[in-house]
Every structure is written in structure tokens, then in C-alpha cells.
Amino acid sequence: MAEIWVFCEETDGAPSTLGLELLAKARSLGEPTVLYAGAGSAQAWETLGDHGAATVLHFDHGDSLAAAPVAAAIAARAGEQAPGMILFGQAYTDRDVAGRLAVRLGLPVLSNAVDVSLESDGTATTRHEISGGAEIAVAAFQAPRPHLAIVRPKSFPAEPVGGSTPEVVAVEIPDVGGAGAVVTERHARERQGPDLEEAAVIVSGGRGLGGAEHYSMVESLAAPLGAATGATRAIVDAGWVPYAKQVGQTGKTVKPDVYIACGISGAMQHLVGMKDAKTIIAINKDPDAPIFTIADLGIVGDVHKVMPKLIEELGGG
Amino acid sequence: MRILVCVKQIPDPANPSRFDPETHLLVRTEDQILDDTDRYGVEMGLRLAEANEGTVTLVSMGPVGRAQGIRQALAMGADRAVMIEDETLAGADALTTARVLAAATERTGFDLVICGPESTDGYSGVVPQMMAELLGVAALTYATGVEVSGDRVTINRQTSAGYDVVTADLPALVSVTAGVVEPRYPTFRGIMQAKQKPTETLEVADLGVEVSVGQEVVSVVPAPERAAGVVAEDEGEGHLLILEKLQEAKVV
Ligand SMILES: Cc1cc2nc3c(=O)[nH]c(=O)nc-3n(C[C@H](O)[C@H](O)[C@H](O)COP(=O)(O)OP(=O)(O)OC[C@H]3O[C@@H](n4cnc5c(N)ncnc54)[C@H](O)[C@@H]3O)c2cc1C
Ligand SMILES: Nc1ncnc2c1ncn2[C@@H]1O[C@H](COP(=O)(O)O)[C@@H](O)[C@H]1O
């Protein structure tokens, strides 16, 4: 069976959900080995084992920025062990490592995949959403192995399978000289309310709210629903809300039961982050707004009229 | 300080490109504009140049004979441009693009390279890291703030939780996220001057880069369709339709 490697970045002291999603996929394709970047812990190994990892290659890069040293260490290992495929998630550190690794191996990397499969001859094919998800392009690798792919979050469900603790191999981190960078401070924003990526209901706002001060309508609607609050890049760039709330291509990918889009036009880059919600509700005053093409319920109306009444109806405020 | 900003010209999104069903190549429209994402890199480059007695050189690989987008960036204030145009680069993948840009960067000489995090049309999001690896320098990615002091560059690097402060020696590469600085609008004078600024046009042969194709789009299929929804005009009762839908979805 093909050996499939999966990159997993440590996030808040635990394996990233994205890494666990990739691991679930890798399990269905072959023998999964996890490339774990971070301090590591017994708890982390247990989680990885529970999700089906038999082997973990551990890259403890300390305070260096992961990309250069971890990519160099992975490249050395890949030379020895010849994996069939290496999967990364569409996330910052994943992309940084994947790009550098591709150069080290002299191999292409395909970004933005939403699915990956292996043909009987071991060739990897990837599926990519194009035109905002209206079409799927199927791409095949024509390069030597390992085939490198970067997969969008939430493409596969992360499911525990109850495996035992994996074998953990500590990999030495090489000195990369001038290619290295050091992390000197880490700042985490205080989290308010439910997590966007986990929430069953999300209320998101866009430029149609009319101003930063009106984002409170999104919060007032979210509160009685126990919902997380999201945003478009337009209002993140405008400084109305922090980046952590951004949904879309360069923000978070979400898959809630219900997504309520308020004053959001529905640009392709926003849609790719939320179009897989079970139910999509949109309020927009423009009947031709693209968001209506994917909404299960579209209300052509003014957010300042519809939202306050809805909030009142739900007993919020 | 020699600052190089990698800017991409892209087809005007108002005039979308499409996949050719025969060749499976992206058919781009003729109009080329400066990728909006890269306007932030240009602005950041100009500010750092102003603060550090620097020059800003644009580096761009793009379709033969098209420079509208480059002129937009020159009009913002960049000093000169290096353009790589070659028929063999049509449909180049990220690795080839990075090899070409890195070779042109090396040839030009640099202290700091600035990129966008991902291009609007290609969005591979790996060209900057690949360039850094090829150039043997650090890549400080997803910067929401950049500071140069002496021979060090320090950034605030966006993370999903907040941000990290990351520092490295120059020469280095940074990628800047959109929205970190407000890109300036070209002045009339800038637009006039842009026409006189020095530009250099290179071909693949000038750079000694190998153009490889590592993957192929084998088919394009329609995505599974969502069932058509209901769109209703709000005549004062719109909120009740939403309430009904929320009840249907069992979230209230
Ligand atoms: C490389 C790249 C990556 C990107 N990544 C992302 C991303 O991750 N996430 C993202 O969201 N975007 C992203 N974008 C930006 C995206 O292209 C759009 O610009 C953005 O999503 C638009 O945000 P918006 O809907 O809030 O604003 P607009 O497009 O300005 O839409 C506002 C909408 O509000 C409606 N409206 C106005 N007033 C009212 C009212 N009173 N009541 C009701 N409706 C009203 C208008 O009809 C309009 O449809 C990216 C762009 C690029 C180039
Ligand atoms: N053809 C190109 N010419 C110049 N810069 C580019 C080109 N392609 C990518 N880049 C740079 O790399 C960044 C990321 O692009 P990408 O990896 O294609 O998503 C862009 O924002 C540019 O700064």
C-alpha cells in the first residue's frame, strides 16, 4: 500500500483539526504517516493514534518559523522513504512548508484541492473547485512521486477510529542559515462566543451593514441563536472586525447547519468558504446579488428593516 | 535598500476568463490589470523605500506585450520594472513561476522582496515561499505590519489565533496581506511619469530557467448542484420567512 504523508501543525498544543481531516483521507488511500510540527505531547500522540496514525515523524522546531527547517527535514526523509503522496492543508504554515518542500524536491504542488484520489498506478488526481464552486477541475500529476497537494479545510470529516498510540520518531531539525526566521512573540486574541469552525449556526455580515457600528446587529442576531459571528473580507479590510472572523478563500472555511448572510454580495471568494452550509439564508437589497444563487432562502430587503424585527422575534436585542 | 515587489498582471475580473474545453488551458481575456492583492505590496514597498532611502523595482511575469497592469504600479510610484514575457510560459505552474521570478530577482539584486499572499486568479499561494527557498532567504509570510531596522526585518505575522512577531536577517522576502496599508491612488503626474520609467523585458533564455509542466487538468465537470432556493421580496414580513426556515432547520 502506498505510504501517504500528512502534515499536521500543532495548534493550541494539539493536532490541528485540519491535520486530522487530512489524516482521515489518508487512511482511506494507504498507510498514513503524520508529519507533526510543534512541541508534541503524549496527549497529541494519543489523538493522532485515535485518528489512525501508525507513525508520527516529529519536527520540534522550537521558536524558529517552521517553514524552512521543517521543509528541509521533510525533504531529507522523503528522499529516504519515498512516500507516494504528501498532503498539506490550505493553511498558513502548511502552505509555507509545502512551497519550500516542492522546491527542495523539484516537484510541483497543487493548491486548493477539495478531494484527492489515487489511480491504480499510484498517480494522484486532485479535484479543484473553480468558478466559485460551480465547476470542478480534475487535475492529474505528471511528475515523479511524491505527489504534493494542498487541500482546503473541511474537505473531509475528521473522524476518530480508535487506533492505538503511534510510533513517534523525533526528526532532527537542520540549521538553514539565512533562510531561517525566529518567532519572538505570540499574541492570541481573546475568543468571544462560539468558534466559527465548530458552530452549528453562523451569522455573517458584509459591507451592506453600512458601517462598523451596525455590526452589532449581527451580534444581536447571533446571541439568541447561540451562533458564531463571521464577516466578509471587505469589512475585515475596512477594520470593522478582526481577521479571525473572515470567512472565505483567505479566511475560514465553515460548514454550519445554518449560515445567515447579512448584506453580503456573495463574491466567489466568500462563497468558497461557506457554500457547503446545510441551509443558507441571505438578506440583501439587490435582487441580483450572487449570494441568492446559492441561498435556500433569500430575502430581498434592507438589513436595517429585516434584522431588527428578526432579533426581536427571537427575543434578542 | 533595494526593494523588489512581485506584481502580477491578471485578466480584468470584470471580464472573466474561462477554461477551454479542448485544451483545458485557462483562456485569459486580453485586458490585463494589476492584481488588486499586489497593490498592497506596492504600497508597502513604497513606504519602506521612503523610510529607508530605497528604490522599488517591480518584477512581473506575464503575457507577451501587455503592460497596462505594470504601468498602474509604476504610476503609484515604483521606480522601474522588470518584465518576463515568453510564449513558453503560458500556463506555467507555481514552481516554474517561482523559478522565473527568483532568477529575475537574483539578476536584478535585492535586499527585500515583497509579494502578495496569493494571486486573485491563480491563488496557489505558494509562489512567495518557493521564491524564498530558491533565493536561500527567509520568507516572513502573511505580514500585517513590516518594519526594517538596520539589516533586520520584523513583521507581525497573521495567525488563526491572532498574530506572531517574526524576525529575520536581510536579504529576506515578505508577503503582505491585503488591508494592511491603504494603497495610494496614482496622481496625474504619476501616470504621466510612468510612461518614461525604465522597463526591462526578459525572456526565459535570459534567465536559464527550466520550464516544467508537472500536472494537467484532465477534465472539468459541473459541481453537484444545490437545490434551487426561494427568493422573496421583503414587504415587512421577510423576517417571518427566516424564522420559519430556522425552525425547519431546528436551530430555534
Ligand atoms: C485573492 C482574494 C481573496 C479574497 N478572499 C476573500 C475571503 O476570504 N472572504 C471574503 O469574504 N472575501 C474575499 N475576497 C473579497 C471578495 O472578492 C469581495 O470583495 C468581498 O467578499 C465582498 O464583501 P461584501 O459582500 O461585504 O461587500 P460588497 O461586495 O460590497 O457587497 C455588499 C452587499 O451589500 C448589499 N447591501 C448594501 N446595502 C444593503 C442594505 N441596507 N441591506 C441589505 N443589503 C445591502 C449590496 O447589495 C451588496 O450586495 C477576496 C478577494 C481576493 C481578490
Ligand atoms: N506571474 C507573476 N508575476 C509576478 N509576481 C507573481 C506572479 N505570480 C505570483 N506572483 C507573486 O506571488 C504572490 C502569490 O501568488 P500565487 O502563489 O500565484 O497565489 C502574488 O501576490 C505575487 O506577489
Short mmCIF file of C-alpha atoms in Angstrom, two decimals, chain A residues 65 90 92-93 95-96 99-100 102-104 106-112 127 129-130 133-143 150 178-189 201 225 233 237 243-244 249-250 252 258 260 268-269 275-281 283 292 294-301 305-306 309-310 313-314, chain B residues 19 36-37 40 93-95 99 117-118 120 122-126 129-134 136-142 152 157-169 171 177-179 213-224 226-234 236-243 245-246 249 251-252:
data_model
loop_
_atom_site.label_atom_id
_atom_site.label_comp_id
_atom_site.label_asym_id
_atom_site.label_seq_id
_atom_site.Cartn_x
_atom_site.Cartn_y
_atom_site.Cartn_z
CA LEU A 65 9.45 29.76 11.98
CA GLN A 90 -4.78 25.15 2.96
CA TYR A 92 -0.53 29.38 6.54
CA THR A 93 2.20 27.15 7.90
CA ARG A 95 1.48 26.33 2.60
CA ASP A 96 4.83 27.73 3.69
CA GLY A 99 6.12 25.57 -1.13
CA ARG A 100 9.62 25.14 0.19
CA ALA A 102 8.29 21.49 -3.55
CA VAL A 103 11.43 23.45 -4.42
CA ARG A 104 13.65 21.07 -2.44
CA GLY A 106 11.89 19.85 -7.59
CA LEU A 107 8.25 18.80 -7.78
CA PRO A 108 5.00 20.66 -8.40
CA VAL A 109 2.40 21.19 -5.71
CA LEU A 110 -1.30 21.54 -6.43
CA SER A 111 -3.17 24.03 -4.27
CA ASN A 112 -6.84 24.41 -3.44
CA ARG A 127 -10.26 17.89 -7.68
CA GLU A 129 -13.44 23.93 -7.36
CA ILE A 130 -13.36 26.63 -9.99
CA GLY A 133 -17.60 26.15 -6.88
CA ALA A 134 -19.84 25.89 -9.93
CA GLU A 135 -17.38 23.58 -11.67
CA ILE A 136 -14.79 21.03 -10.64
CA ALA A 137 -11.47 20.73 -12.46
CA VAL A 138 -9.82 17.34 -12.20
CA ALA A 139 -6.02 17.51 -12.34
CA ALA A 140 -3.56 14.63 -12.68
CA PHE A 141 0.09 14.71 -11.66
CA GLN A 142 2.62 14.03 -14.38
CA ALA A 143 5.60 14.35 -12.11
CA ILE A 150 -2.70 21.33 -0.61
CA GLY A 178 19.85 32.74 6.25
CA ALA A 179 16.61 31.03 5.27
CA GLY A 180 15.59 30.81 8.91
CA ALA A 181 13.40 33.22 10.89
CA VAL A 182 12.61 33.45 14.58
CA VAL A 183 9.26 33.90 16.32
CA THR A 184 9.87 36.33 19.18
CA GLU A 185 6.31 36.91 20.44
CA ARG A 186 2.96 35.18 20.15
CA HIS A 187 -0.30 37.05 20.59
CA ALA A 188 -3.62 35.27 20.85
CA ARG A 189 -6.79 37.27 20.70
CA VAL A 201 -25.17 28.44 13.27
CA LEU A 225 -29.25 31.58 18.24
CA ARG A 233 -13.04 40.34 3.75
CA ASP A 237 -10.06 45.04 5.46
CA TYR A 243 -9.43 38.98 10.68
CA ALA A 244 -10.30 35.94 12.81
CA GLN A 249 -10.90 31.88 0.34
CA THR A 250 -8.35 33.68 2.51
CA LYS A 252 -12.05 30.38 7.39
CA VAL A 258 -27.32 27.35 9.08
CA ILE A 260 -27.14 33.70 7.64
CA MET A 268 -16.72 33.90 -5.37
CA GLN A 269 -14.01 34.22 -2.71
CA LYS A 275 -21.31 27.32 0.35
CA ASP A 276 -21.33 23.88 1.99
CA ALA A 277 -23.51 25.07 4.86
CA LYS A 278 -26.65 22.91 5.07
CA THR A 279 -29.02 25.85 4.94
CA ILE A 280 -28.08 29.28 3.62
CA ILE A 281 -30.22 32.33 4.34
CA ILE A 283 -30.62 39.21 3.26
CA PHE A 292 -29.07 34.48 -3.94
CA ILE A 294 -26.82 29.59 -3.55
CA ALA A 295 -29.27 30.67 -0.85
CA ASP A 296 -32.02 28.30 0.25
CA LEU A 297 -33.93 31.35 1.38
CA GLY A 298 -33.18 34.79 0.01
CA ILE A 299 -34.84 37.90 1.35
CA VAL A 300 -34.60 40.88 -0.95
CA GLY A 301 -34.67 43.64 1.59
CA LYS A 305 -35.53 46.61 8.44
CA VAL A 306 -35.34 42.81 8.41
CA LYS A 309 -37.55 42.52 13.52
CA LEU A 310 -35.95 39.09 13.41
CA GLU A 313 -38.89 37.88 17.23
CA LEU A 314 -36.10 35.70 18.65
CA PHE B 19 -11.36 27.04 -19.32
CA ASP B 36 -5.60 44.11 -6.57
CA THR B 37 -3.81 41.94 -3.99
CA TYR B 40 -0.77 46.40 -1.03
CA ASP B 93 2.71 26.31 -12.82
CA ALA B 94 3.69 27.81 -9.46
CA LEU B 95 7.12 26.15 -9.42
CA ARG B 99 11.90 29.81 -10.68
CA PRO B 117 -0.09 36.18 -0.13
CA GLU B 118 -1.94 34.79 -3.12
CA THR B 120 -6.51 36.59 -7.43
CA GLY B 122 -4.03 31.65 -9.67
CA TYR B 123 -4.32 31.59 -5.87
CA SER B 124 -1.77 28.86 -5.47
CA GLY B 125 -0.42 30.80 -2.50
CA VAL B 126 2.99 29.15 -2.71
CA GLN B 129 7.72 30.60 -0.26
CA MET B 130 9.10 28.88 -3.34
CA MET B 131 10.96 32.03 -4.33
CA ALA B 132 12.44 32.35 -0.85
CA GLU B 133 13.64 28.77 -0.92
CA LEU B 134 15.22 29.31 -4.35
CA GLY B 136 18.03 30.94 0.09
CA VAL B 137 16.38 33.63 2.22
CA ALA B 138 13.75 33.70 4.95
CA ALA B 139 10.10 34.13 3.99
CA LEU B 140 8.15 36.16 6.52
CA THR B 141 4.67 35.41 5.33
CA TYR B 142 1.20 36.91 5.89
CA ARG B 152 16.82 43.06 10.06
CA ARG B 157 2.52 37.52 11.08
CA GLN B 158 -1.19 36.81 10.97
CA THR B 159 -2.21 33.53 12.61
CA SER B 160 -5.62 31.98 13.10
CA ALA B 161 -5.43 32.87 16.81
CA GLY B 162 -4.02 36.38 16.47
CA TYR B 163 -0.50 37.28 15.38
CA ASP B 164 3.15 36.37 15.95
CA VAL B 165 6.13 38.69 15.80
CA VAL B 166 8.71 37.16 13.46
CA THR B 167 12.15 38.47 12.62
CA ALA B 168 14.95 37.57 10.19
CA ASP B 169 18.12 38.97 8.63
CA PRO B 171 18.05 39.81 2.50
CA THR B 177 -1.88 40.60 3.45
CA ALA B 178 -4.43 42.89 1.91
CA GLY B 179 -5.75 45.68 4.04
CA VAL B 213 4.81 21.02 -16.52
CA GLY B 214 4.01 18.86 -13.54
CA GLN B 215 0.30 18.47 -13.75
CA GLU B 216 -2.50 18.61 -16.22
CA VAL B 217 -6.17 19.43 -15.96
CA VAL B 218 -7.76 16.30 -17.38
CA SER B 219 -11.39 17.31 -17.21
CA VAL B 220 -13.78 19.94 -16.00
CA VAL B 221 -17.09 18.72 -14.66
CA PRO B 222 -20.05 20.58 -13.23
CA ALA B 223 -20.20 20.59 -9.42
CA PRO B 224 -23.15 18.86 -7.78
CA ARG B 226 -27.66 22.82 -4.82
CA ALA B 227 -31.43 22.61 -4.93
CA ALA B 228 -32.79 25.95 -6.06
CA GLY B 229 -33.88 28.13 -3.19
CA VAL B 230 -36.64 30.63 -2.68
CA VAL B 231 -36.06 34.34 -3.14
CA ALA B 232 -38.73 36.61 -1.70
CA GLU B 233 -39.12 40.37 -1.62
CA ASP B 234 -39.37 41.78 1.90
CA GLY B 236 -42.43 43.79 6.03
CA GLU B 237 -42.74 40.05 6.64
CA GLY B 238 -39.33 38.85 5.44
CA HIS B 239 -38.19 38.14 8.98
CA LEU B 240 -41.04 35.67 9.46
CA LEU B 241 -39.87 33.63 6.46
CA ILE B 242 -36.43 33.49 8.03
CA LEU B 243 -37.89 32.45 11.35
CA LYS B 245 -36.58 28.48 7.91
CA LEU B 246 -34.73 28.49 11.24
CA ALA B 249 -33.56 23.65 10.39
CA VAL B 251 -31.99 25.72 15.37
CA VAL B 252 -34.75 27.58 17.22
#
